[in-house]
Coordinates of C-alpha atoms in Angstrom, one line a residue:
X785 CA 19.9 -55.2 0.6
X786 CA 18.5 -57.3 3.5
X787 CA 14.8 -58.2 3.7
X788 CA 12.6 -56.5 6.3
X789 CA 10.2 -58.3 8.5
X790 CA 6.7 -57.0 8.9
X791 CA 6.7 -54.0 11.2
X792 CA 10.3 -53.0 10.5
X793 CA 11.0 -49.8 8.6
X794 CA 13.7 -49.1 6.2
X795 CA 15.8 -46.2 7.2
X796 CA 16.4 -45.2 3.6
X797 CA 12.6 -45.0 3.0
X798 CA 12.3 -42.8 6.2
X799 CA 14.9 -40.5 4.8
X800 CA 13.1 -40.3 1.5
X801 CA 9.8 -39.4 3.3
X802 CA 11.6 -36.8 5.3
X803 CA 13.1 -35.3 2.2
X804 CA 9.8 -35.2 0.4
X805 CA 8.2 -33.5 3.4
X806 CA 11.0 -30.8 3.5
X807 CA 10.5 -30.2 -0.2
X808 CA 6.8 -29.9 0.2
X809 CA 7.3 -27.4 3.0
X810 CA 9.7 -25.3 0.9
X811 CA 7.3 -25.4 -2.1
X812 CA 4.4 -24.3 0.1
X813 CA 6.4 -21.4 1.5
X814 CA 7.3 -20.3 -2.0
X815 CA 3.8 -20.7 -3.2
X816 CA 2.6 -18.5 -0.3
X817 CA 5.0 -15.8 -1.3
X818 CA 4.0 -16.2 -4.9
X819 CA 0.4 -16.0 -4.0
X820 CA 0.8 -12.8 -2.0
X821 CA 2.8 -11.3 -4.8
X822 CA 0.0 -12.3 -7.2
X823 CA -2.6 -10.9 -4.8
X824 CA -0.8 -7.6 -4.7
X825 CA -0.7 -7.5 -8.5
X826 CA -4.4 -8.3 -8.8
X827 CA -5.2 -5.6 -6.2
X828 CA -3.2 -3.0 -8.2
X829 CA -5.0 -4.1 -11.4
X830 CA -8.4 -3.6 -9.7
X831 CA -7.2 -0.2 -8.3
X832 CA -6.1 0.9 -11.8
X833 CA -9.5 -0.1 -13.3
X834 CA -11.5 2.2 -10.9
X835 CA -9.0 5.0 -10.2
X836 CA -9.7 8.6 -10.9
X837 CA -7.0 11.0 -12.1
X838 CA -5.7 13.0 -14.9
X839 CA -6.2 10.8 -17.9
X840 CA -3.6 12.7 -19.9
X841 CA -0.8 11.5 -17.7
X842 CA 1.4 8.8 -19.4
X843 CA 1.0 5.4 -17.8
X844 CA 4.7 5.3 -17.0
X845 CA 4.4 8.4 -14.7
X846 CA 1.3 7.3 -12.8
X847 CA 1.2 6.1 -9.2
X848 CA -1.9 4.6 -7.8
X849 CA -3.3 4.8 -4.2
X850 CA -6.4 3.9 -2.3
X851 CA -7.0 7.3 -0.7
X852 CA -8.8 7.3 2.6
X853 CA -10.8 10.5 2.9
X854 CA -11.2 12.7 6.0
X855 CA -13.5 11.4 8.7
X856 CA -17.0 12.7 8.2
X857 CA -16.8 12.4 4.3
X858 CA -19.5 10.8 2.4
X859 CA -17.2 8.1 1.1
X860 CA -14.6 6.2 3.2
X861 CA -12.0 6.0 0.4
X862 CA -11.6 6.3 -3.3
X863 CA -8.9 5.0 -5.7
X864 CA -6.9 7.7 -7.4
X865 CA -3.7 8.1 -9.4
X866 CA -1.2 10.9 -9.6
X867 CA 2.0 11.8 -11.4
X868 CA 5.0 10.5 -9.5
X869 CA 6.8 13.8 -10.1
X870 CA 4.1 15.9 -8.4
X871 CA 4.8 17.5 -5.1
X872 CA 2.7 16.4 -2.1
X873 CA 1.0 19.8 -2.1
X874 CA -0.1 19.4 -5.7
X875 CA -1.3 15.8 -4.9
X876 CA -3.4 17.2 -2.0
X877 CA -4.9 19.9 -4.2
X878 CA -5.7 17.4 -7.0
X879 CA -7.2 14.8 -4.6
X880 CA -9.3 17.4 -2.9
X881 CA -10.8 18.5 -6.2
X882 CA -11.6 14.8 -7.2
X883 CA -13.2 14.1 -3.9
X884 CA -15.0 17.5 -3.7
X885 CA -13.3 18.3 -0.4
X886 CA -12.9 21.8 1.0
X887 CA -9.3 22.8 0.7
X888 CA -8.3 25.9 2.7
X889 CA -4.5 25.2 2.7
X890 CA -3.8 28.7 1.5
X891 CA -5.5 30.3 4.6
X892 CA -3.3 30.6 7.7
X893 CA -6.0 30.0 10.4
X894 CA -7.8 27.1 8.8
X895 CA -7.2 23.4 9.4
X896 CA -4.8 22.0 6.7
X897 CA -5.7 19.2 4.4
X898 CA -2.7 16.8 4.6
X899 CA -1.6 13.6 3.1
X900 CA -0.6 11.1 5.7
X901 CA 1.4 7.8 5.7
X902 CA -0.8 4.9 6.8
X903 CA 1.9 3.2 8.8
X904 CA 3.6 6.0 10.6
X905 CA 0.8 8.5 10.6
X906 CA 3.3 11.2 9.4
X907 CA 2.0 14.1 7.4
X908 CA 4.1 14.1 4.3
X909 CA 6.0 17.3 3.7
X910 CA 4.2 19.5 1.0
X911 CA 7.4 20.3 -0.9
X912 CA 8.6 16.7 -1.4
X913 CA 7.5 14.6 -4.4
X914 CA 5.7 11.3 -4.5
X915 CA 8.8 9.7 -6.2
X916 CA 10.9 10.7 -3.1
X917 CA 8.5 8.8 -0.9
X918 CA 8.3 5.7 -3.1
X919 CA 12.1 5.4 -2.8
X920 CA 12.3 6.3 0.9
X921 CA 14.3 3.6 2.7
X922 CA 12.8 4.0 6.1
X923 CA 9.1 4.3 5.5
X924 CA 8.2 4.2 1.8
X925 CA 4.7 4.5 0.2
X926 CA 3.9 1.9 -2.4
X927 CA 2.3 2.0 -5.8
X928 CA -1.1 0.4 -5.1
X929 CA -0.9 1.2 -1.4
X930 CA -2.9 3.3 1.0
X931 CA -2.6 6.9 2.0
X932 CA -4.8 9.1 4.3
X933 CA -6.1 12.5 3.4
X934 CA -7.2 14.3 6.6
X935 CA -7.6 17.8 8.1
X936 CA -4.9 18.6 10.7
X937 CA -4.5 21.6 12.9
X938 CA -1.6 23.9 12.1
X939 CA 1.7 22.5 13.4
X940 CA 0.4 19.0 13.8
X941 CA 2.7 16.6 11.9
X942 CA 1.2 13.2 12.9
X943 CA -2.2 11.6 12.5
X944 CA -3.3 9.7 15.5
X945 CA -4.9 6.2 15.1
X946 CA -4.4 5.5 11.5
X947 CA -5.9 2.1 11.9
X948 CA -9.4 3.6 12.4
X949 CA -9.3 4.7 8.7
X950 CA -8.4 1.3 7.4
X951 CA -11.0 -0.7 9.3

C-alpha cells in the first residue's frame, strides 16, 4: 500500500465511511419502525388498563378501542373493550350503556346512534361483526384503534369531518 501525503484521502477509507453511514441509516430506519411498533404496543397496554367493558369476556375475545363520543357529550372519549364476535349493533348498545348515552335506535323517527370508522367516516353496518371489520382488506379497524360513536339522521351512512373528533 502506498503512503499518503498530508491532505490526501484513501479511497478505501472513504468507502468504509460511506458503508458505515449507509448501515447507520438502515439501523435508524429500522429503529424508527421498531419504536412506532413499541409505541403502538404501549398505547394498547395503556388502553387495556383503563378500558371499560364486560369483565366476564375472555381476554382472547376482547378488542379494545378509544371510543370518541357524540359531540355535546360530557366526555370527549373513553376507552372500551368489546367481544370481537359481537355485531356492530350490539357494540353500539353496549357502548351507549357504558357512556350513559340515549339510544333510540329502535324508534323509526329518532336519530340513530352509529359506530363510525375514523378514517373513512363510514357508519359500520349494524349486522356485521367487529371481527369482520378487523380483517377488512380495504379499510380495517384495529385493536387499540379509534372509533366514533355519533347520532346520525336516518339514511345517513357517512360522518362528515371525522378529524374534528380526534383533535
